[in-house]
Amino acid sequence: MYSLDPDIFAQRRADLIDRIGEESVAIFTASPHQTRSKDTRFPYRPSSDILYLTGFREPETVVVLAPGHEDGDFFMFVRPRDEDAERWDGRRPGPEGACDDWGADQAWPVDDVDDKLPELLAGRDTLYYTLGNDSEFDARVTRWLNELRHRRGKPPAAPEKLVDARDIIHEMRLRKRPAELELMREAADVSAQAHELAMKYCRPGIREYELQAIIEYHFQRHGSEFPAYPSIVGSGDNATILHYNENRDTIEPDDLILIDAGCELEFYAGDITRCFPASGEFSPAQRDVYQSVLEIQKAALDEAEPGMNLDELQSNCERRTTRALIDLGLLEGSVDELVEEEAFKQYFPHKIGHWLGIDVHDVGPYRHTDGSWRSFEAGMALTVEPGIYIPESDESAPAELRGIGVRIEDDIVFTSQGHENLTDHCPKSIDAIEDIVGTEDIDSVLPVQ
Ligand code: GLY
Ligand code: MN
Ligand code: MN
C-alpha cells in the first residue's frame, strides 16, 4: 500500500555516507524490546534512526555504515534464523534476508558482533555513535576501541574521535522529502477522519476508552498498525491533564472532551487534538475558552512561515494567551507584566509545538550550536497546539470555568512560501463541531451483545 520505495532508504544511506566521509564509520543500534508484564512484552517499535536508514523492523539489530570499505558500505547484524524461536515468536529474515531484501552488503548473526564489528572500525578517524542508549553496547564499543588501540605489533587503528551520530542523522530527518510528505499527508488524513468519527459517535454514558477504540479501529482499517503515541481521551476535568491516558471515565452530559490522537502510518506520525462537547452543544463557559484557544491557534497559523522560528511563535502565543486569560477572568494585571512573570504557565504550561515525523516529538535541533533559534525552512514539519487548561481544583478561577481543558492541534509543513496545513479539514470551528457531534449511533454499527 503505502510502503516507501527501497531506493529511498538507499538514498538516505548514501547521503549519510557522503556527510561522514571515508575517514569515518557510523553505528546505529536498535532500541530494546520492553517487558509489559512478567514474560509478555509490549509490541516492538523499532528505533526511528534504523527505520529511517533501512526500514528494518527487528529488535537487536546493529547497522554499520563504513564508507569505502572493500566489502561494501552497509553492514548489518541481525537475529539469526532459528526454527524453534521462529515457531514461537515469529519469522525472522536473518542475515540472508537482510542482504537480499534490505540491501545490506554483508550481514551476520548479531552474536557475531564482537568478532566482526571491530574490523569495521579499524583504520577510521571518527566513530559516529550515540552513547547512553544502551549501556551494555556502550561498554562493548569502549572495549573494541581499546582493543584496537592496543593491538600488538600493529599501528594504532582505532578511531580517535567519537561524535554523536544524532548530530548528523537528526539533521537529515528534520527536512522531509516528497515521499515522506505523502505519508505524512496520509497519516494526517486518517487521523483527521478518526477524530471526526469520535465526534459523530460520541454520546454521554459511554467510556472514554470507547471513543479511543473507535479512533484506533479507524487507524487500523486504514493501514496504520499503531497509534503514534498513547491516545488521550479526557472528558471534563481529565482534559486539564496534559498527557492523560487512563481513558476509563464515563463521559457525562456536560463534559467537554479533549482528544489528542494520531496514527502512525508506515512509521510517520499524525498528531491532532480536537475538543467537543458531549452533548453536542458548548456551554457558554466552554464556548468562551474554546473560542479563545481557536483564535490563538489561528493567529499562530497565520504567521507560521519560513524565516520565523519556534521561539518567536512561542512568545507570540504566550502573549496572546495572556491577553485571553485576562479577558476570561483567569489573570489580573497588565499583559507585559504577566508575560514577564510567566503567569500564563498556570494555564498554558507547554510549548506551542514540536517537530513531527517518524517520532511524534520528532528529532532535529531547534537551535543552532551558538544558542540562536533556527529559522523554519521548507520541508520541516511542526505541530501548532495552543491550549488553556483550568483544573477543577483551581479555586482562584471563576467557578464556571473550572474543569475545562482545551487544546487545538494541527500539523503543518513549511513550504517555500508559507505552510501546508495537513489537518485543517478536521472539524474545528464551533459550528462545524456542533453540527457533527452525536449524529451517529454507535449501537447501530457495533451493537453490544
Ligand atoms: N500528542 C502529544 C503532543 O501533542 O505533543
Ligand atoms: Mn503534539
Ligand atoms: Mn498531540
CSV table of C-alpha atoms in Angstrom, one decimal, residues 104-340:
chain,number,residue,atom,x,y,z
A,104,ALA,CA,22.9,-5.0,3.2
A,105,ASP,CA,26.3,-5.6,1.5
A,106,GLN,CA,27.1,-8.1,4.2
A,107,ALA,CA,25.1,-9.3,7.3
A,108,TRP,CA,25.9,-11.5,10.2
A,109,PRO,CA,24.1,-13.0,13.2
A,110,VAL,CA,24.0,-10.5,16.0
A,111,ASP,CA,26.0,-12.8,18.2
A,112,ASP,CA,29.0,-12.3,15.8
A,113,VAL,CA,29.2,-8.6,16.6
A,114,ASP,CA,32.3,-9.0,18.8
A,115,ASP,CA,34.1,-10.9,16.1
A,116,LYS,CA,33.2,-8.9,13.1
A,117,LEU,CA,32.4,-5.3,14.1
A,118,PRO,CA,35.8,-4.2,15.4
A,119,GLU,CA,37.3,-4.8,12.0
A,120,LEU,CA,34.8,-2.3,10.5
A,121,LEU,CA,36.2,0.3,12.9
A,122,ALA,CA,39.8,-0.3,12.2
A,123,GLY,CA,41.7,2.4,10.4
A,124,ARG,CA,39.0,5.1,10.7
A,125,ASP,CA,39.5,8.5,12.3
A,126,THR,CA,36.0,9.1,13.6
A,127,LEU,CA,33.3,6.9,15.0
A,128,TYR,CA,29.7,8.2,14.9
A,129,TYR,CA,27.8,6.5,17.7
A,130,THR,CA,25.4,7.7,20.3
A,131,LEU,CA,26.4,6.9,23.9
A,132,GLY,CA,23.8,6.5,26.6
A,133,ASN,CA,21.0,4.5,24.9
A,134,ASP,CA,22.3,1.0,25.8
A,135,SER,CA,25.0,0.8,28.5
A,136,GLU,CA,25.9,-2.8,27.6
A,137,PHE,CA,26.6,-1.8,24.0
A,138,ASP,CA,28.4,1.3,25.1
A,139,ALA,CA,30.8,-0.9,27.1
A,140,ARG,CA,31.4,-3.1,24.1
A,141,VAL,CA,32.2,-0.2,21.9
A,142,THR,CA,34.7,1.1,24.5
A,143,ARG,CA,36.2,-2.4,24.7
A,144,TRP,CA,36.6,-2.6,20.9
A,145,LEU,CA,38.2,0.8,20.7
A,146,ASN,CA,40.7,-0.1,23.5
A,147,GLU,CA,41.5,-3.5,21.9
A,148,LEU,CA,42.1,-1.9,18.5
A,149,ARG,CA,44.3,0.8,20.1
A,150,HIS,CA,46.4,-1.7,21.9
A,151,ARG,CA,46.8,-4.4,19.2
A,152,ARG,CA,50.3,-5.8,19.4
A,153,GLY,CA,52.6,-5.3,16.5
A,154,LYS,CA,50.2,-3.1,14.5
A,155,PRO,CA,49.9,0.7,14.3
A,156,PRO,CA,47.1,2.3,16.3
A,157,ALA,CA,43.9,1.7,14.3
A,158,ALA,CA,41.1,2.9,16.4
A,159,PRO,CA,39.0,6.0,15.7
A,160,GLU,CA,40.4,8.9,17.8
A,161,LYS,CA,37.2,10.9,17.7
A,162,LEU,CA,33.7,9.9,18.9
A,163,VAL,CA,30.9,12.0,17.5
A,164,ASP,CA,27.2,11.7,18.5
A,165,ALA,CA,25.5,10.0,15.5
A,166,ARG,CA,22.4,12.0,16.2
A,167,ASP,CA,24.1,15.2,15.2
A,168,ILE,CA,24.1,14.1,11.6
A,169,ILE,CA,21.1,11.8,11.1
A,170,HIS,CA,18.7,14.1,13.0
A,171,GLU,CA,19.6,17.0,10.8
A,172,MET,CA,18.7,14.8,7.8
A,173,ARG,CA,15.4,13.7,9.4
A,174,LEU,CA,14.4,17.3,10.0
A,175,ARG,CA,13.7,18.1,6.4
A,176,LYS,CA,11.1,15.9,4.9
A,177,ARG,CA,11.3,14.8,1.3
A,178,PRO,CA,8.3,14.4,-1.1
A,179,ALA,CA,7.8,10.7,-0.4
A,180,GLU,CA,7.8,11.3,3.3
A,181,LEU,CA,5.3,14.2,2.9
A,182,GLU,CA,3.0,11.9,1.0
A,183,LEU,CA,3.0,9.5,4.0
A,184,MET,CA,2.5,12.4,6.5
A,185,ARG,CA,-0.5,13.7,4.5
A,186,GLU,CA,-2.0,10.2,4.6
A,187,ALA,CA,-1.3,9.9,8.4
A,188,ALA,CA,-2.9,13.3,8.8
A,189,ASP,CA,-6.0,12.4,6.8
A,190,VAL,CA,-6.5,9.1,8.6
A,191,SER,CA,-6.1,10.8,12.0
A,192,ALA,CA,-8.5,13.6,11.0
A,193,GLN,CA,-11.1,11.1,9.9
A,194,ALA,CA,-10.8,9.3,13.2
A,195,HIS,CA,-11.4,12.4,15.2
A,196,GLU,CA,-14.5,13.1,13.1
A,197,LEU,CA,-15.8,9.6,13.8
A,198,ALA,CA,-15.2,10.1,17.5
A,199,MET,CA,-17.3,13.3,17.4
A,200,LYS,CA,-20.1,11.6,15.4
A,201,TYR,CA,-20.3,8.5,17.6
A,202,CYS,CA,-19.9,10.3,21.0
A,203,ARG,CA,-22.8,10.3,23.4
A,204,PRO,CA,-22.9,10.7,27.2
A,205,GLY,CA,-22.8,7.5,29.2
A,206,ILE,CA,-20.0,5.8,27.2
A,207,ARG,CA,-16.5,5.4,28.5
A,208,GLU,CA,-13.6,7.4,27.2
A,209,TYR,CA,-11.9,4.3,26.0
A,210,GLU,CA,-14.8,3.5,23.8
A,211,LEU,CA,-14.0,6.7,21.8
A,212,GLN,CA,-10.4,5.6,21.9
A,213,ALA,CA,-11.4,2.2,20.4
A,214,ILE,CA,-13.4,3.9,17.5
A,215,ILE,CA,-10.4,6.1,16.7
A,216,GLU,CA,-7.8,3.3,16.9
A,217,TYR,CA,-10.0,0.9,14.9
A,218,HIS,CA,-10.2,3.5,12.2
A,219,PHE,CA,-6.4,3.8,12.2
A,220,GLN,CA,-6.0,0.1,11.7
A,221,ARG,CA,-8.7,0.0,9.0
A,222,HIS,CA,-6.6,2.4,7.1
A,223,GLY,CA,-3.2,0.7,7.2
A,224,SER,CA,-1.9,2.1,10.5
A,225,GLU,CA,-0.7,-0.6,12.8
A,226,PHE,CA,-0.4,1.6,15.9
A,227,PRO,CA,-1.2,5.0,17.2
A,228,ALA,CA,1.8,7.3,17.1
A,229,TYR,CA,1.5,7.8,20.8
A,230,PRO,CA,-0.9,6.8,23.6
A,231,SER,CA,-4.3,8.3,22.6
A,232,ILE,CA,-5.6,10.9,25.1
A,233,VAL,CA,-9.4,10.9,25.6
A,234,GLY,CA,-10.1,13.2,28.5
A,235,SER,CA,-13.6,14.2,29.5
A,236,GLY,CA,-14.4,17.0,31.9
A,237,ASP,CA,-11.6,17.7,34.3
A,238,ASN,CA,-9.4,14.9,32.7
A,239,ALA,CA,-9.0,17.3,29.8
A,240,THR,CA,-6.9,19.5,32.0
A,241,ILE,CA,-4.2,16.8,32.5
A,242,LEU,CA,-1.8,17.2,29.6
A,243,HIS,CA,-0.8,13.6,29.0
A,244,TYR,CA,-3.9,12.0,30.5
A,245,ASN,CA,-4.3,8.5,29.0
A,246,GLU,CA,-6.2,6.4,31.6
A,247,ASN,CA,-9.2,6.9,29.4
A,248,ARG,CA,-11.6,5.0,31.6
A,249,ASP,CA,-14.0,7.5,33.0
A,250,THR,CA,-17.6,7.6,31.9
A,251,ILE,CA,-18.5,10.6,29.8
A,252,GLU,CA,-21.0,12.9,31.5
A,253,PRO,CA,-23.6,15.0,29.5
A,254,ASP,CA,-22.0,18.4,30.5
A,255,ASP,CA,-18.4,17.3,29.7
A,256,LEU,CA,-16.2,18.9,27.2
A,257,ILE,CA,-14.0,16.2,25.8
A,258,LEU,CA,-10.4,16.6,24.6
A,259,ILE,CA,-9.0,14.0,22.3
A,260,ASP,CA,-5.3,14.1,21.3
A,261,ALA,CA,-4.7,11.1,18.9
A,262,GLY,CA,-2.8,10.4,15.8
A,263,CYS,CA,-2.0,7.4,13.8
A,264,GLU,CA,1.4,6.1,12.8
A,265,LEU,CA,1.4,5.2,9.1
A,266,GLU,CA,4.4,3.5,7.8
A,267,PHE,CA,6.1,5.0,10.9
A,268,TYR,CA,5.1,8.6,10.1
A,269,ALA,CA,3.0,10.2,12.8
A,270,GLY,CA,-0.1,12.3,12.8
A,271,ASP,CA,-0.8,14.4,15.9
A,272,ILE,CA,-4.2,16.1,16.2
A,273,THR,CA,-6.1,17.5,19.1
A,274,ARG,CA,-9.7,18.4,19.0
A,275,CYS,CA,-12.3,19.3,21.7
A,276,PHE,CA,-16.0,18.9,21.6
A,277,PRO,CA,-19.0,18.9,24.0
A,278,ALA,CA,-20.5,15.5,24.8
A,279,SER,CA,-24.0,17.0,24.5
A,280,GLY,CA,-23.3,18.4,21.0
A,281,GLU,CA,-23.6,22.0,22.3
A,282,PHE,CA,-20.9,24.1,24.0
A,283,SER,CA,-21.9,25.7,27.3
A,284,PRO,CA,-21.3,29.5,27.4
A,285,ALA,CA,-18.1,28.9,29.5
A,286,GLN,CA,-16.8,26.1,27.3
A,287,ARG,CA,-17.5,28.3,24.2
A,288,ASP,CA,-15.6,31.2,25.6
A,289,VAL,CA,-12.5,29.1,26.4
A,290,TYR,CA,-12.7,27.2,23.2
A,291,GLN,CA,-13.1,30.3,21.0
A,292,SER,CA,-10.1,31.9,22.8
A,293,VAL,CA,-7.8,29.0,22.0
A,294,LEU,CA,-9.2,28.8,18.4
A,295,GLU,CA,-8.2,32.4,17.9
A,296,ILE,CA,-4.8,32.0,19.4
A,297,GLN,CA,-4.2,29.0,17.1
A,298,LYS,CA,-5.5,30.9,14.1
A,299,ALA,CA,-3.1,33.7,14.8
A,300,ALA,CA,-0.2,31.3,15.2
A,301,LEU,CA,-1.1,29.6,11.9
A,302,ASP,CA,-1.4,32.9,10.1
A,303,GLU,CA,2.2,33.8,11.0
A,304,ALA,CA,3.9,30.4,10.7
A,305,GLU,CA,6.2,30.7,7.7
A,306,PRO,CA,9.8,30.1,6.6
A,307,GLY,CA,12.1,32.6,8.3
A,308,MET,CA,10.2,32.6,11.6
A,309,ASN,CA,11.4,30.4,14.4
A,310,LEU,CA,9.9,28.4,17.3
A,311,ASP,CA,10.8,31.0,19.9
A,312,GLU,CA,9.0,33.8,18.1
A,313,LEU,CA,6.0,31.6,17.6
A,314,GLN,CA,6.1,30.6,21.3
A,315,SER,CA,6.5,34.2,22.6
A,316,ASN,CA,3.6,35.5,20.4
A,317,CYS,CA,1.5,32.6,21.6
A,318,GLU,CA,2.3,33.4,25.3
A,319,ARG,CA,1.4,37.0,24.8
A,320,ARG,CA,-1.9,36.2,23.1
A,321,THR,CA,-2.7,33.5,25.7
A,322,THR,CA,-2.0,36.0,28.5
A,323,ARG,CA,-4.5,38.5,26.8
A,324,ALA,CA,-7.1,35.8,26.6
A,325,LEU,CA,-6.6,34.7,30.2
A,326,ILE,CA,-7.2,38.3,31.4
A,327,ASP,CA,-10.3,38.5,29.2
A,328,LEU,CA,-11.6,35.2,30.7
A,329,GLY,CA,-11.0,36.5,34.2
A,330,LEU,CA,-8.3,34.0,35.0
A,331,LEU,CA,-5.4,36.5,35.3
A,332,GLU,CA,-5.4,40.1,36.5
A,333,GLY,CA,-2.8,42.8,35.6
A,334,SER,CA,-1.1,44.1,32.5
A,335,VAL,CA,-0.1,41.8,29.6
A,336,ASP,CA,3.5,43.0,29.8
A,337,GLU,CA,3.9,42.3,33.5
A,338,LEU,CA,2.1,39.0,33.4
A,339,VAL,CA,4.2,37.8,30.4
A,340,GLU,CA,7.3,38.9,32.2
